[in-house]
Coordinates of C-alpha atoms (C1' of nucleotides) in Angstrom, one line a residue:
Chain A
M184 CA -10.4 53.0 -39.6
K185 CA -11.2 49.3 -40.0
I186 CA -9.6 46.7 -37.7
L187 CA -9.8 43.0 -38.0
I188 CA -9.5 40.9 -34.9
I189 CA -8.6 37.1 -35.2
E190 CA -9.1 35.7 -31.8
D191 CA -10.7 32.4 -30.7
E192 CA -11.2 33.3 -27.0
S193 CA -14.6 35.2 -27.2
G194 CA -14.0 36.8 -23.9
I195 CA -10.9 38.7 -25.1
A196 CA -12.2 39.3 -28.6
N197 CA -15.4 41.0 -27.3
F198 CA -13.6 43.0 -24.8
L199 CA -11.4 44.2 -27.6
K200 CA -14.3 44.9 -30.0
Q201 CA -16.1 46.9 -27.5
G202 CA -13.2 48.9 -26.4
L203 CA -12.1 49.6 -29.9
E204 CA -15.6 50.6 -31.1
E205 CA -15.7 53.1 -28.3
E206 CA -12.6 54.6 -29.8
S207 CA -14.6 54.8 -32.9
Y208 CA -12.8 52.0 -34.9
E209 CA -14.7 49.7 -37.0
V210 CA -14.2 46.3 -35.9
Q211 CA -14.8 42.9 -37.4
L212 CA -14.2 39.6 -35.5
S213 CA -13.0 36.2 -36.9
E214 CA -12.6 33.2 -34.7
D215 CA -10.2 30.9 -36.4
G216 CA -7.0 31.2 -38.6
A217 CA -8.2 29.9 -41.8
Q218 CA -11.4 31.9 -41.9
G219 CA -9.7 35.0 -40.7
L220 CA -7.0 34.8 -43.4
E221 CA -9.7 34.6 -46.0
I222 CA -11.5 37.7 -44.6
A223 CA -8.2 39.5 -44.4
I224 CA -7.4 38.9 -48.0
E225 CA -10.8 39.5 -49.5
N226 CA -11.5 42.9 -47.7
H227 CA -9.5 45.9 -46.9
F228 CA -8.5 46.6 -43.3
D229 CA -6.2 49.2 -41.8
L230 CA -4.9 46.9 -39.2
I231 CA -5.1 43.3 -38.1
L232 CA -4.9 42.1 -34.5
L233 CA -3.8 38.5 -34.6
D234 CA -3.7 35.9 -31.9
W235 CA -0.8 33.6 -31.8
M236 CA -2.6 30.4 -30.8
L237 CA -5.5 29.9 -33.2
P238 CA -7.5 26.7 -34.3
R239 CA -7.0 25.4 -37.9
L240 CA -4.2 27.8 -38.8
S241 CA -1.7 29.4 -36.4
G242 CA -1.3 33.1 -36.2
L243 CA 2.2 32.7 -37.5
D244 CA 0.9 31.0 -40.7
V245 CA -1.8 33.5 -41.1
C246 CA 0.7 36.3 -41.2
I247 CA 3.1 34.4 -43.5
E248 CA 0.3 33.6 -46.0
F249 CA -1.0 37.1 -45.8
R250 CA 2.3 38.7 -46.6
K251 CA 2.8 36.1 -49.5
Q252 CA -0.4 37.9 -51.0
N253 CA 1.8 41.1 -51.0
K254 CA -0.5 42.8 -48.5
Q255 CA 1.0 45.6 -46.5
T256 CA -1.6 45.9 -43.8
P257 CA 0.0 46.3 -40.3
I258 CA -0.3 43.3 -38.0
I259 CA -0.1 43.2 -34.3
F260 CA 0.3 39.9 -32.6
I261 CA -1.4 39.1 -29.4
T262 CA 0.6 36.6 -27.6
A263 CA 0.7 34.6 -24.2
K264 CA 3.7 35.3 -21.9
D265 CA 5.3 32.1 -22.4
T266 CA 5.5 32.3 -26.3
V267 CA 6.9 35.7 -26.4
S268 CA 10.3 34.6 -27.7
D269 CA 8.6 32.7 -30.6
T270 CA 6.7 35.8 -31.3
I271 CA 9.7 38.1 -31.5
S272 CA 11.2 35.7 -34.3
G273 CA 7.6 36.0 -35.8
L274 CA 8.0 39.7 -36.2
K275 CA 10.6 38.7 -38.8
S276 CA 7.8 37.0 -40.8
G277 CA 6.2 40.3 -41.5
A278 CA 4.3 41.3 -38.3
N279 CA 4.8 44.8 -37.2
D280 CA 4.4 44.6 -33.4
Y281 CA 3.3 42.4 -30.6
I282 CA 1.6 42.7 -27.3
K283 CA 1.5 40.1 -24.6
K284 CA -1.5 38.9 -22.6
P285 CA -2.5 40.3 -20.2
F286 CA -2.3 43.7 -21.6
N287 CA -3.2 47.2 -20.7
F288 CA -5.8 48.5 -23.0
E289 CA -4.3 51.9 -23.2
E290 CA -1.1 50.3 -24.3
L291 CA -2.8 48.4 -27.1
L292 CA -4.4 51.6 -28.2
E293 CA -1.1 53.4 -28.3
R294 CA 0.5 50.6 -30.3
I295 CA -2.4 50.7 -32.7
R296 CA -1.9 54.3 -33.1
V297 CA 1.7 53.9 -33.8
Q298 CA 0.9 51.5 -36.6
L299 CA -1.8 53.5 -38.2
R300 CA 0.2 56.7 -38.1
P301 CA 2.5 55.7 -41.2
L302 CA -0.7 56.0 -43.2
S303 CA -0.8 59.7 -42.7
G304 CA 3.0 60.2 -43.1
E305 CA 5.9 58.1 -44.2
H306 CA 7.8 55.9 -41.8
D307 CA 10.7 54.9 -43.8
V308 CA 14.0 53.5 -42.5
F309 CA 16.9 52.9 -44.7
T310 CA 20.0 51.1 -43.7
L311 CA 23.5 50.4 -44.8
R312 CA 25.0 47.8 -42.6
D313 CA 25.2 49.3 -39.2
I314 CA 24.1 52.7 -40.3
S315 CA 20.4 53.4 -40.2
L316 CA 18.4 56.4 -41.2
N317 CA 14.9 57.2 -40.2
V318 CA 13.2 59.6 -42.5
S319 CA 10.2 60.4 -40.2
T320 CA 12.2 61.1 -37.1
H321 CA 15.0 62.5 -39.0
Q322 CA 17.5 60.4 -37.0
V323 CA 20.7 58.6 -38.0
F324 CA 22.4 55.9 -36.1
R325 CA 25.8 54.2 -36.6
G326 CA 25.2 51.1 -34.2
N327 CA 23.6 52.5 -31.3
Q328 CA 25.4 55.8 -31.5
E329 CA 23.2 58.6 -32.7
I330 CA 24.8 60.8 -35.3
Q331 CA 23.7 64.5 -35.6
L332 CA 23.5 65.5 -39.2
T333 CA 22.5 68.8 -40.6
Q334 CA 19.6 69.0 -43.2
K335 CA 21.8 68.8 -46.3
E336 CA 24.0 66.1 -44.8
F337 CA 20.9 64.1 -44.0
A338 CA 19.3 64.6 -47.4
L339 CA 22.5 63.5 -49.2
L340 CA 22.9 60.3 -47.0
E341 CA 19.1 59.8 -47.6
Y342 CA 19.7 59.9 -51.3
L343 CA 22.4 57.5 -51.3
L344 CA 20.6 55.1 -49.1
R345 CA 17.5 55.2 -51.2
H346 CA 19.6 54.2 -54.0
K347 CA 21.9 51.7 -52.2
G348 CA 23.7 49.5 -54.6
E349 CA 23.2 51.8 -57.5
V350 CA 25.7 54.2 -58.9
C351 CA 24.6 57.8 -58.1
R352 CA 25.7 60.4 -60.7
R353 CA 26.7 63.9 -59.5
S354 CA 24.1 65.4 -61.8
R355 CA 21.3 63.4 -60.3
I356 CA 22.4 64.1 -56.7
I357 CA 22.6 67.8 -57.4
E358 CA 19.0 67.6 -59.0
S359 CA 17.5 65.8 -56.1
V360 CA 19.2 67.1 -53.0
W361 CA 20.0 70.5 -54.1
E362 CA 17.1 71.0 -56.6
I363 CA 19.3 72.5 -59.2
H364 CA 18.0 71.4 -62.6
F365 CA 20.5 73.1 -64.9
E366 CA 24.1 72.7 -65.8
Y367 CA 25.9 74.0 -62.9
S368 CA 29.5 73.5 -61.7
T369 CA 30.0 73.4 -57.9
S370 CA 31.7 71.3 -55.3
V371 CA 29.2 71.3 -52.6
I372 CA 28.7 67.6 -53.0
D373 CA 32.4 67.0 -52.2
V374 CA 32.3 69.2 -49.2
F375 CA 29.2 67.4 -47.8
M376 CA 30.5 64.0 -48.6
N377 CA 33.5 64.8 -46.7
S378 CA 31.6 66.0 -43.6
L379 CA 29.3 63.0 -43.9
R380 CA 32.2 60.6 -43.9
K381 CA 33.8 62.4 -41.0
K382 CA 30.7 62.4 -38.9
L383 CA 29.9 58.8 -39.8
N384 CA 33.5 57.9 -39.0
L385 CA 33.9 56.1 -42.3
S386 CA 37.5 55.4 -43.2
K387 CA 38.3 54.9 -46.8
S388 CA 39.3 51.3 -46.4
E389 CA 35.8 50.5 -45.2
D390 CA 34.0 51.3 -48.4
Y391 CA 30.4 51.9 -47.1
I392 CA 30.3 54.8 -49.6
Q393 CA 32.7 54.5 -52.5
T394 CA 33.8 57.3 -54.9
I395 CA 33.4 56.6 -58.5
R396 CA 35.8 58.8 -60.2
G397 CA 34.3 60.8 -62.9
I398 CA 30.8 59.7 -62.2
G399 CA 29.7 60.2 -58.6
Y400 CA 29.2 57.9 -55.6
I401 CA 27.8 54.4 -54.5
A402 CA 26.7 53.1 -51.3
K403 CA 27.3 49.4 -50.9
E404 CA 26.6 46.4 -48.6
P405 CA 29.7 44.2 -48.4
Chain B
M182 CA 1.5 47.5 -1.8
K183 CA -1.8 46.8 -0.1
I184 CA -4.5 44.6 -1.6
L185 CA -8.1 44.1 -0.6
I186 CA -9.8 40.8 -1.5
I187 CA -13.5 40.5 -1.4
E188 CA -14.4 36.9 -1.8
D189 CA -16.8 34.7 0.0
E190 CA -15.4 31.2 -0.7
S191 CA -12.9 31.0 2.0
G192 CA -10.9 28.3 0.0
I193 CA -10.1 30.7 -2.7
A194 CA -9.7 33.7 -0.4
N195 CA -7.0 32.0 1.6
F196 CA -5.2 30.6 -1.4
L197 CA -5.1 34.1 -2.8
K198 CA -4.0 35.7 0.5
Q199 CA -1.1 33.1 0.9
G200 CA 0.1 33.4 -2.6
L201 CA 0.0 37.2 -2.7
E202 CA 1.7 37.4 0.7
E203 CA 4.6 35.3 -0.7
E204 CA 4.9 37.9 -3.3
S205 CA 5.2 40.4 -0.5
Y206 CA 1.9 42.2 -0.9
E207 CA -0.1 43.2 2.2
V208 CA -3.3 41.5 2.0
Q209 CA -6.7 42.1 3.8
L210 CA -9.7 39.8 3.3
S211 CA -13.4 40.5 3.4
E212 CA -16.2 38.0 2.9
D213 CA -19.2 39.9 1.8
G214 CA -20.0 42.8 -0.6
A215 CA -21.4 45.4 1.8
Q216 CA -18.6 44.8 4.4
G217 CA -16.0 44.8 1.7
L218 CA -17.4 48.1 0.3
E219 CA -17.1 49.8 3.7
I220 CA -13.5 48.6 4.3
A221 CA -12.6 49.6 0.7
I222 CA -13.9 53.2 1.2
E223 CA -12.5 53.7 4.7
N224 CA -9.0 52.5 4.0
H225 CA -6.5 52.9 1.3
F226 CA -5.6 50.1 -0.9
D227 CA -3.5 49.9 -4.0
L228 CA -5.7 47.4 -5.6
I229 CA -9.0 45.4 -5.0
L230 CA -9.6 41.9 -6.2
L231 CA -13.5 41.5 -6.3
D232 CA -15.5 38.4 -6.7
W233 CA -18.6 38.8 -8.9
M234 CA -21.0 36.6 -6.9
L235 CA -21.2 37.9 -3.4
P236 CA -23.7 37.7 -0.5
R237 CA -25.5 40.9 0.5
L238 CA -24.1 43.1 -2.3
S239 CA -23.0 41.9 -5.7
G240 CA -19.5 42.6 -7.0
L241 CA -21.0 44.8 -9.7
D242 CA -22.8 47.0 -7.1
V243 CA -19.6 47.2 -5.0
C244 CA -17.8 48.4 -7.9
I245 CA -20.5 50.9 -8.9
E246 CA -20.8 52.3 -5.5
F247 CA -17.1 52.5 -5.0
R248 CA -16.6 54.5 -8.0
K249 CA -19.4 56.7 -7.1
Q250 CA -17.2 57.7 -4.1
N251 CA -14.6 58.9 -6.7
K252 CA -12.0 56.4 -5.8
Q253 CA -9.6 55.5 -8.3
T254 CA -8.2 52.3 -7.0
P255 CA -7.9 49.7 -9.7
I256 CA -10.3 46.7 -9.5
I257 CA -9.9 43.4 -10.9
F258 CA -13.0 41.1 -11.1
I259 CA -12.8 37.4 -10.3
T260 CA -15.4 35.7 -12.2
A261 CA -17.0 32.4 -12.9
K262 CA -16.6 31.1 -16.4
D263 CA -20.3 31.3 -17.3
T264 CA -20.7 35.0 -16.3
V265 CA -17.8 36.3 -18.3
S266 CA -20.0 38.2 -20.7
D267 CA -21.7 40.1 -17.8
T268 CA -18.3 40.8 -16.4
I269 CA -17.3 42.5 -19.7
S270 CA -20.1 44.9 -19.5
G271 CA -19.0 45.3 -15.8
L272 CA -15.7 46.5 -16.9
K273 CA -17.6 49.6 -18.1
S274 CA -18.8 50.2 -14.6
G275 CA -15.3 51.1 -13.8
A276 CA -13.4 47.9 -13.3
N277 CA -10.0 47.6 -14.9
D278 CA -9.6 44.0 -15.7
Y279 CA -11.2 40.5 -15.0
I280 CA -9.8 37.0 -14.6
K281 CA -11.9 34.0 -14.8
K282 CA -12.1 31.0 -12.4
P283 CA -10.2 28.6 -12.4
F284 CA -7.2 31.0 -13.0
N285 CA -3.6 30.5 -13.2
F286 CA -1.9 32.3 -10.3
E287 CA 0.9 33.5 -12.5
E288 CA -1.5 35.2 -14.8
L289 CA -3.2 36.8 -11.8
L290 CA 0.1 38.2 -10.7
E291 CA 0.8 39.5 -14.1
R292 CA -2.5 41.3 -14.3
I293 CA -2.1 42.8 -10.9
R294 CA 1.4 44.1 -12.0
V295 CA -0.2 45.7 -15.0
Q296 CA -2.7 47.5 -12.9
L297 CA -0.1 48.6 -10.3
R298 CA 2.2 49.9 -12.9
P299 CA 0.6 53.3 -13.2
L300 CA 1.0 53.9 -9.5
S301 CA 4.7 53.7 -9.8
G302 CA 4.7 56.8 -11.8
E303 CA 4.5 55.8 -15.5
H304 CA 1.1 57.1 -16.1
D305 CA 0.9 60.9 -15.2
V306 CA 4.5 61.7 -14.4
F307 CA 7.1 62.3 -17.1
T308 CA 10.7 62.8 -16.3
L309 CA 13.8 64.1 -17.8
R310 CA 16.9 63.6 -15.6
D311 CA 16.1 65.8 -12.6
I312 CA 13.1 67.4 -14.2
S313 CA 9.7 65.9 -13.5
L314 CA 6.3 66.9 -14.8
N315 CA 3.0 65.7 -13.2
V316 CA 0.1 65.9 -15.6
S317 CA -2.6 65.4 -13.0
T318 CA -1.3 67.9 -10.5
H319 CA 0.1 70.2 -13.2
Q320 CA 3.3 70.5 -11.4
V321 CA 6.9 70.7 -12.6
F322 CA 10.0 70.1 -10.5
R323 CA 13.6 70.5 -11.2
G324 CA 15.2 68.6 -8.4
N325 CA 13.0 69.5 -5.4
Q326 CA 12.6 72.9 -6.6
E327 CA 9.0 73.6 -8.0
I328 CA 9.0 75.5 -11.2
Q329 CA 5.8 77.7 -11.9
L330 CA 4.8 77.4 -15.6
T331 CA 2.0 78.8 -17.6
Q332 CA -0.4 76.6 -19.5
K333 CA 1.4 76.8 -22.8
E334 CA 4.6 76.3 -21.2
F335 CA 3.5 73.3 -19.5
A336 CA 1.8 71.9 -22.6
L337 CA 5.0 72.4 -24.6
L338 CA 7.1 70.7 -21.9
E339 CA 4.6 67.9 -21.7
Y340 CA 4.7 67.3 -25.4
L341 CA 8.4 67.1 -25.4
L342 CA 8.7 64.7 -22.4
R343 CA 5.8 62.5 -23.8
H344 CA 8.1 62.2 -26.7
K345 CA 11.4 62.0 -25.0
G346 CA 14.1 60.6 -27.3
E347 CA 12.1 61.4 -30.3
V348 CA 12.7 64.3 -32.7
C349 CA 9.7 66.6 -32.4
R350 CA 9.0 68.6 -35.6
R351 CA 7.7 72.1 -35.4
S352 CA 4.6 71.1 -37.3
R353 CA 3.8 68.4 -34.9
I354 CA 4.2 70.6 -31.9
I355 CA 2.0 73.3 -33.4
E356 CA -0.6 70.6 -34.0
S357 CA -0.6 69.1 -30.6
V358 CA 0.1 72.0 -28.4
W359 CA -1.6 74.9 -30.3
E360 CA -4.1 72.7 -32.1
I361 CA -3.3 74.5 -35.5
H362 CA -3.9 71.9 -38.1
F363 CA -3.0 73.8 -41.2
E364 CA 0.2 75.3 -42.7
Y365 CA 1.1 78.2 -40.5
S366 CA 4.1 80.4 -40.1
T367 CA 4.9 81.7 -36.5
S368 CA 7.5 81.8 -34.0
V369 CA 5.6 81.1 -30.9
I370 CA 7.3 77.8 -30.4
D371 CA 10.7 79.6 -30.3
V372 CA 9.5 82.1 -27.7
F373 CA 8.0 79.5 -25.4
M374 CA 11.0 77.3 -25.8
N375 CA 13.0 80.3 -24.7
S376 CA 10.9 81.0 -21.6
L377 CA 10.9 77.3 -20.8
R378 CA 14.6 77.0 -21.0
K379 CA 15.0 80.2 -18.9
K380 CA 12.5 78.9 -16.1
L381 CA 14.1 75.6 -16.0
N382 CA 17.4 77.0 -15.9
L383 CA 18.8 75.1 -18.8
S384 CA 22.2 76.0 -20.0
K385 CA 23.1 75.2 -23.5
S386 CA 26.0 73.0 -22.5
E387 CA 23.7 70.6 -20.7
D388 CA 21.5 69.6 -23.7
Y389 CA 18.3 68.6 -21.9
I390 CA 16.4 69.9 -24.8
Q391 CA 18.4 70.2 -28.0
T392 CA 17.4 72.4 -31.2
I393 CA 17.5 70.5 -34.3
R394 CA 17.9 73.2 -36.9
G395 CA 15.4 73.3 -39.5
I396 CA 13.3 70.5 -38.1
G397 CA 12.3 71.1 -34.3
Y398 CA 13.5 70.0 -30.9
I399 CA 14.3 66.9 -29.0
A400 CA 14.3 66.2 -25.3
K401 CA 17.1 63.7 -24.4
E402 CA 18.5 61.7 -21.5
P403 CA 22.3 61.7 -21.6
Chain C
dT57 C1' -14.0 99.0 -16.2
dC58 C1' -9.3 98.3 -15.1
dA59 C1' -5.3 95.6 -13.8
dT60 C1' -2.8 91.7 -14.4
dA61 C1' -1.1 87.5 -16.2
dG62 C1' -0.5 85.0 -20.3
dT63 C1' 0.0 84.8 -25.3
dT64 C1' 1.6 86.1 -29.7
dT65 C1' 4.1 89.2 -33.0
dC66 C1' 8.0 91.6 -34.3
dA67 C1' 12.9 92.6 -35.2
dA68 C1' 17.6 92.8 -33.9
dA69 C1' 21.4 89.8 -32.5
dA70 C1' 23.5 85.6 -32.2
dT71 C1' 24.4 81.2 -33.9
dC72 C1' 25.7 77.7 -37.0
dC73 C1' 24.6 75.8 -41.6
dT74 C1' 25.6 76.2 -46.6
dT75 C1' 28.3 77.6 -50.2
dT76 C1' 32.5 79.2 -52.1
dT77 C1' 37.3 79.4 -52.5
dA78 C1' 41.7 77.6 -52.7
dG79 C1' 45.4 74.6 -51.8
dC80 C1' 46.4 69.8 -51.4
dT81 C1' 46.0 64.8 -52.6
dT82 C1' 45.1 60.9 -55.5
dG83 C1' 44.3 58.3 -59.7
dC84 C1' 44.8 57.7 -64.3
dA85 C1' 46.5 58.5 -69.3
dG86 C1' 50.4 59.2 -71.9
Chain D
dC35 C1' 57.4 58.8 -64.2
dT36 C1' 55.0 63.2 -65.0
dG37 C1' 51.2 66.1 -65.6
dC38 C1' 46.5 66.9 -65.3
dA39 C1' 41.9 66.4 -64.0
dA40 C1' 39.0 64.9 -60.3
dG41 C1' 38.3 64.6 -55.7
dC42 C1' 39.4 65.9 -50.7
dT43 C1' 39.9 69.1 -47.0
dA44 C1' 40.0 73.2 -44.2
dA45 C1' 38.7 77.7 -43.6
dA46 C1' 36.4 82.1 -45.0
dA47 C1' 32.3 84.4 -46.8
dG48 C1' 27.6 84.5 -47.1
dG49 C1' 23.0 83.2 -45.8
dA50 C1' 19.2 81.3 -43.0
dT51 C1' 17.3 79.9 -38.8
dT52 C1' 17.0 80.3 -33.9
dT53 C1' 17.4 83.0 -29.8
dT54 C1' 16.0 86.8 -27.2
dG55 C1' 13.9 91.0 -25.4
dA56 C1' 10.4 94.0 -25.8
dA57 C1' 6.0 95.6 -27.3
dA58 C1' 1.3 94.7 -28.6
dC59 C1' -2.6 91.9 -28.0
dT60 C1' -6.0 88.9 -25.4
dA61 C1' -8.4 86.9 -21.7
dT62 C1' -9.6 86.8 -17.0
dG63 C1' -11.1 88.1 -12.6
dA64 C1' -11.5 91.9 -9.2

DNA sequence: TCATAGTTTCAAAATCCTTTTAGCTTGCAG
DNA sequence: CTGCAAGCTAAAAGGATTTTGAAACTATGA
């Protein structure tokens, strides 16, 4: 696994390099924002550790520019205590996590592992207003209330959220969720739609999931 | 919390002592390496602040000798700017962190807190309501009742508590606890879950550990 | 070597998820 | 407005997974 560290304080940079190399990561260093961005774009890394305060180009700008290139590499910000609140808003600019100085090395390792994990499995979260569905942990929340769903309920909701805003035909749902690939008449969908709406507490007036008579269903933002 | 400061410049030493005492740490001073080492070995401290340049025995040697005694107390080096790179290699000799002179007192406090955090039970002890599991002593308690667990039972509970609040898939549990890294069909997990629940006396209504049908298990706070 | 504790397999029983069934409600066309 | 088809809902039937106890197997130390 290759990690790029963009950090101007050589003390911290070398400490990180050494520590990460001991964990058998391949590490490359860069000391300023502009150069770091260039290296990041022209090479492949599995993860980038990015200091917030950098000469020539700030960490935030590096992150924004990098994402503009449509690069998905996870980015973890390294930030001083007093700029934490800025950083949190910075997460919206496309970073994946942040850690504040001074940090515990074990904690950093843990965060790196968390970011690299998705490479070996998917880590997808789908949302619909206040409903969120996490494929990898198999959890569903409405607000901060966790909702217990069974497998089929979960699969059905996942299908609808993956196609949020699109009309989902019954035939397609049956194919994807139930893996029935031939003409077949059943009302399982209705039954599971019903229990989904019950568990998620969706009244018909709030049309999170609308019925389209004769066709199927659609999950919709307002 | 008791802190030992080994520092020969009395100006800095007293400044630190005063500042830390205001933060309600108990502080003891020592002015040279050899004496400091002796004090450190013969008494219990929660943390040691160690100057790099010391008369009679250098900070590095103090650190090495101290660790030879098999002591785990966290050590933070205080180092002059131009010896930082030496210090980093010093971290390998068993120190936990370093801070360079001149330093910001707030930052030092933060680093001390980072080092002391593990002592307050986050590192080795995992809990779930009234259940606690201590990795280093290999003990498990429910309330103040100690529960005797076998290796596999312990490993399974440890895995669940380390991932408290997350859904733990059977496949992941098998990987981590049984180290089986390929597709494998067995019901060992179920059997051990069963004996765990029995030994810990977990009735099904109190859902400390919930079953997630078709997926795995989850350990949950209320 | 045997005895013991720990681990794993197996299969019956219990649980609860899925599907079918059937009566009821709703929306739409005539 | 009426009737029918589509969708909703509750409950029973059917099916799959998990729980559980017991037996078989394995490792360890006396």
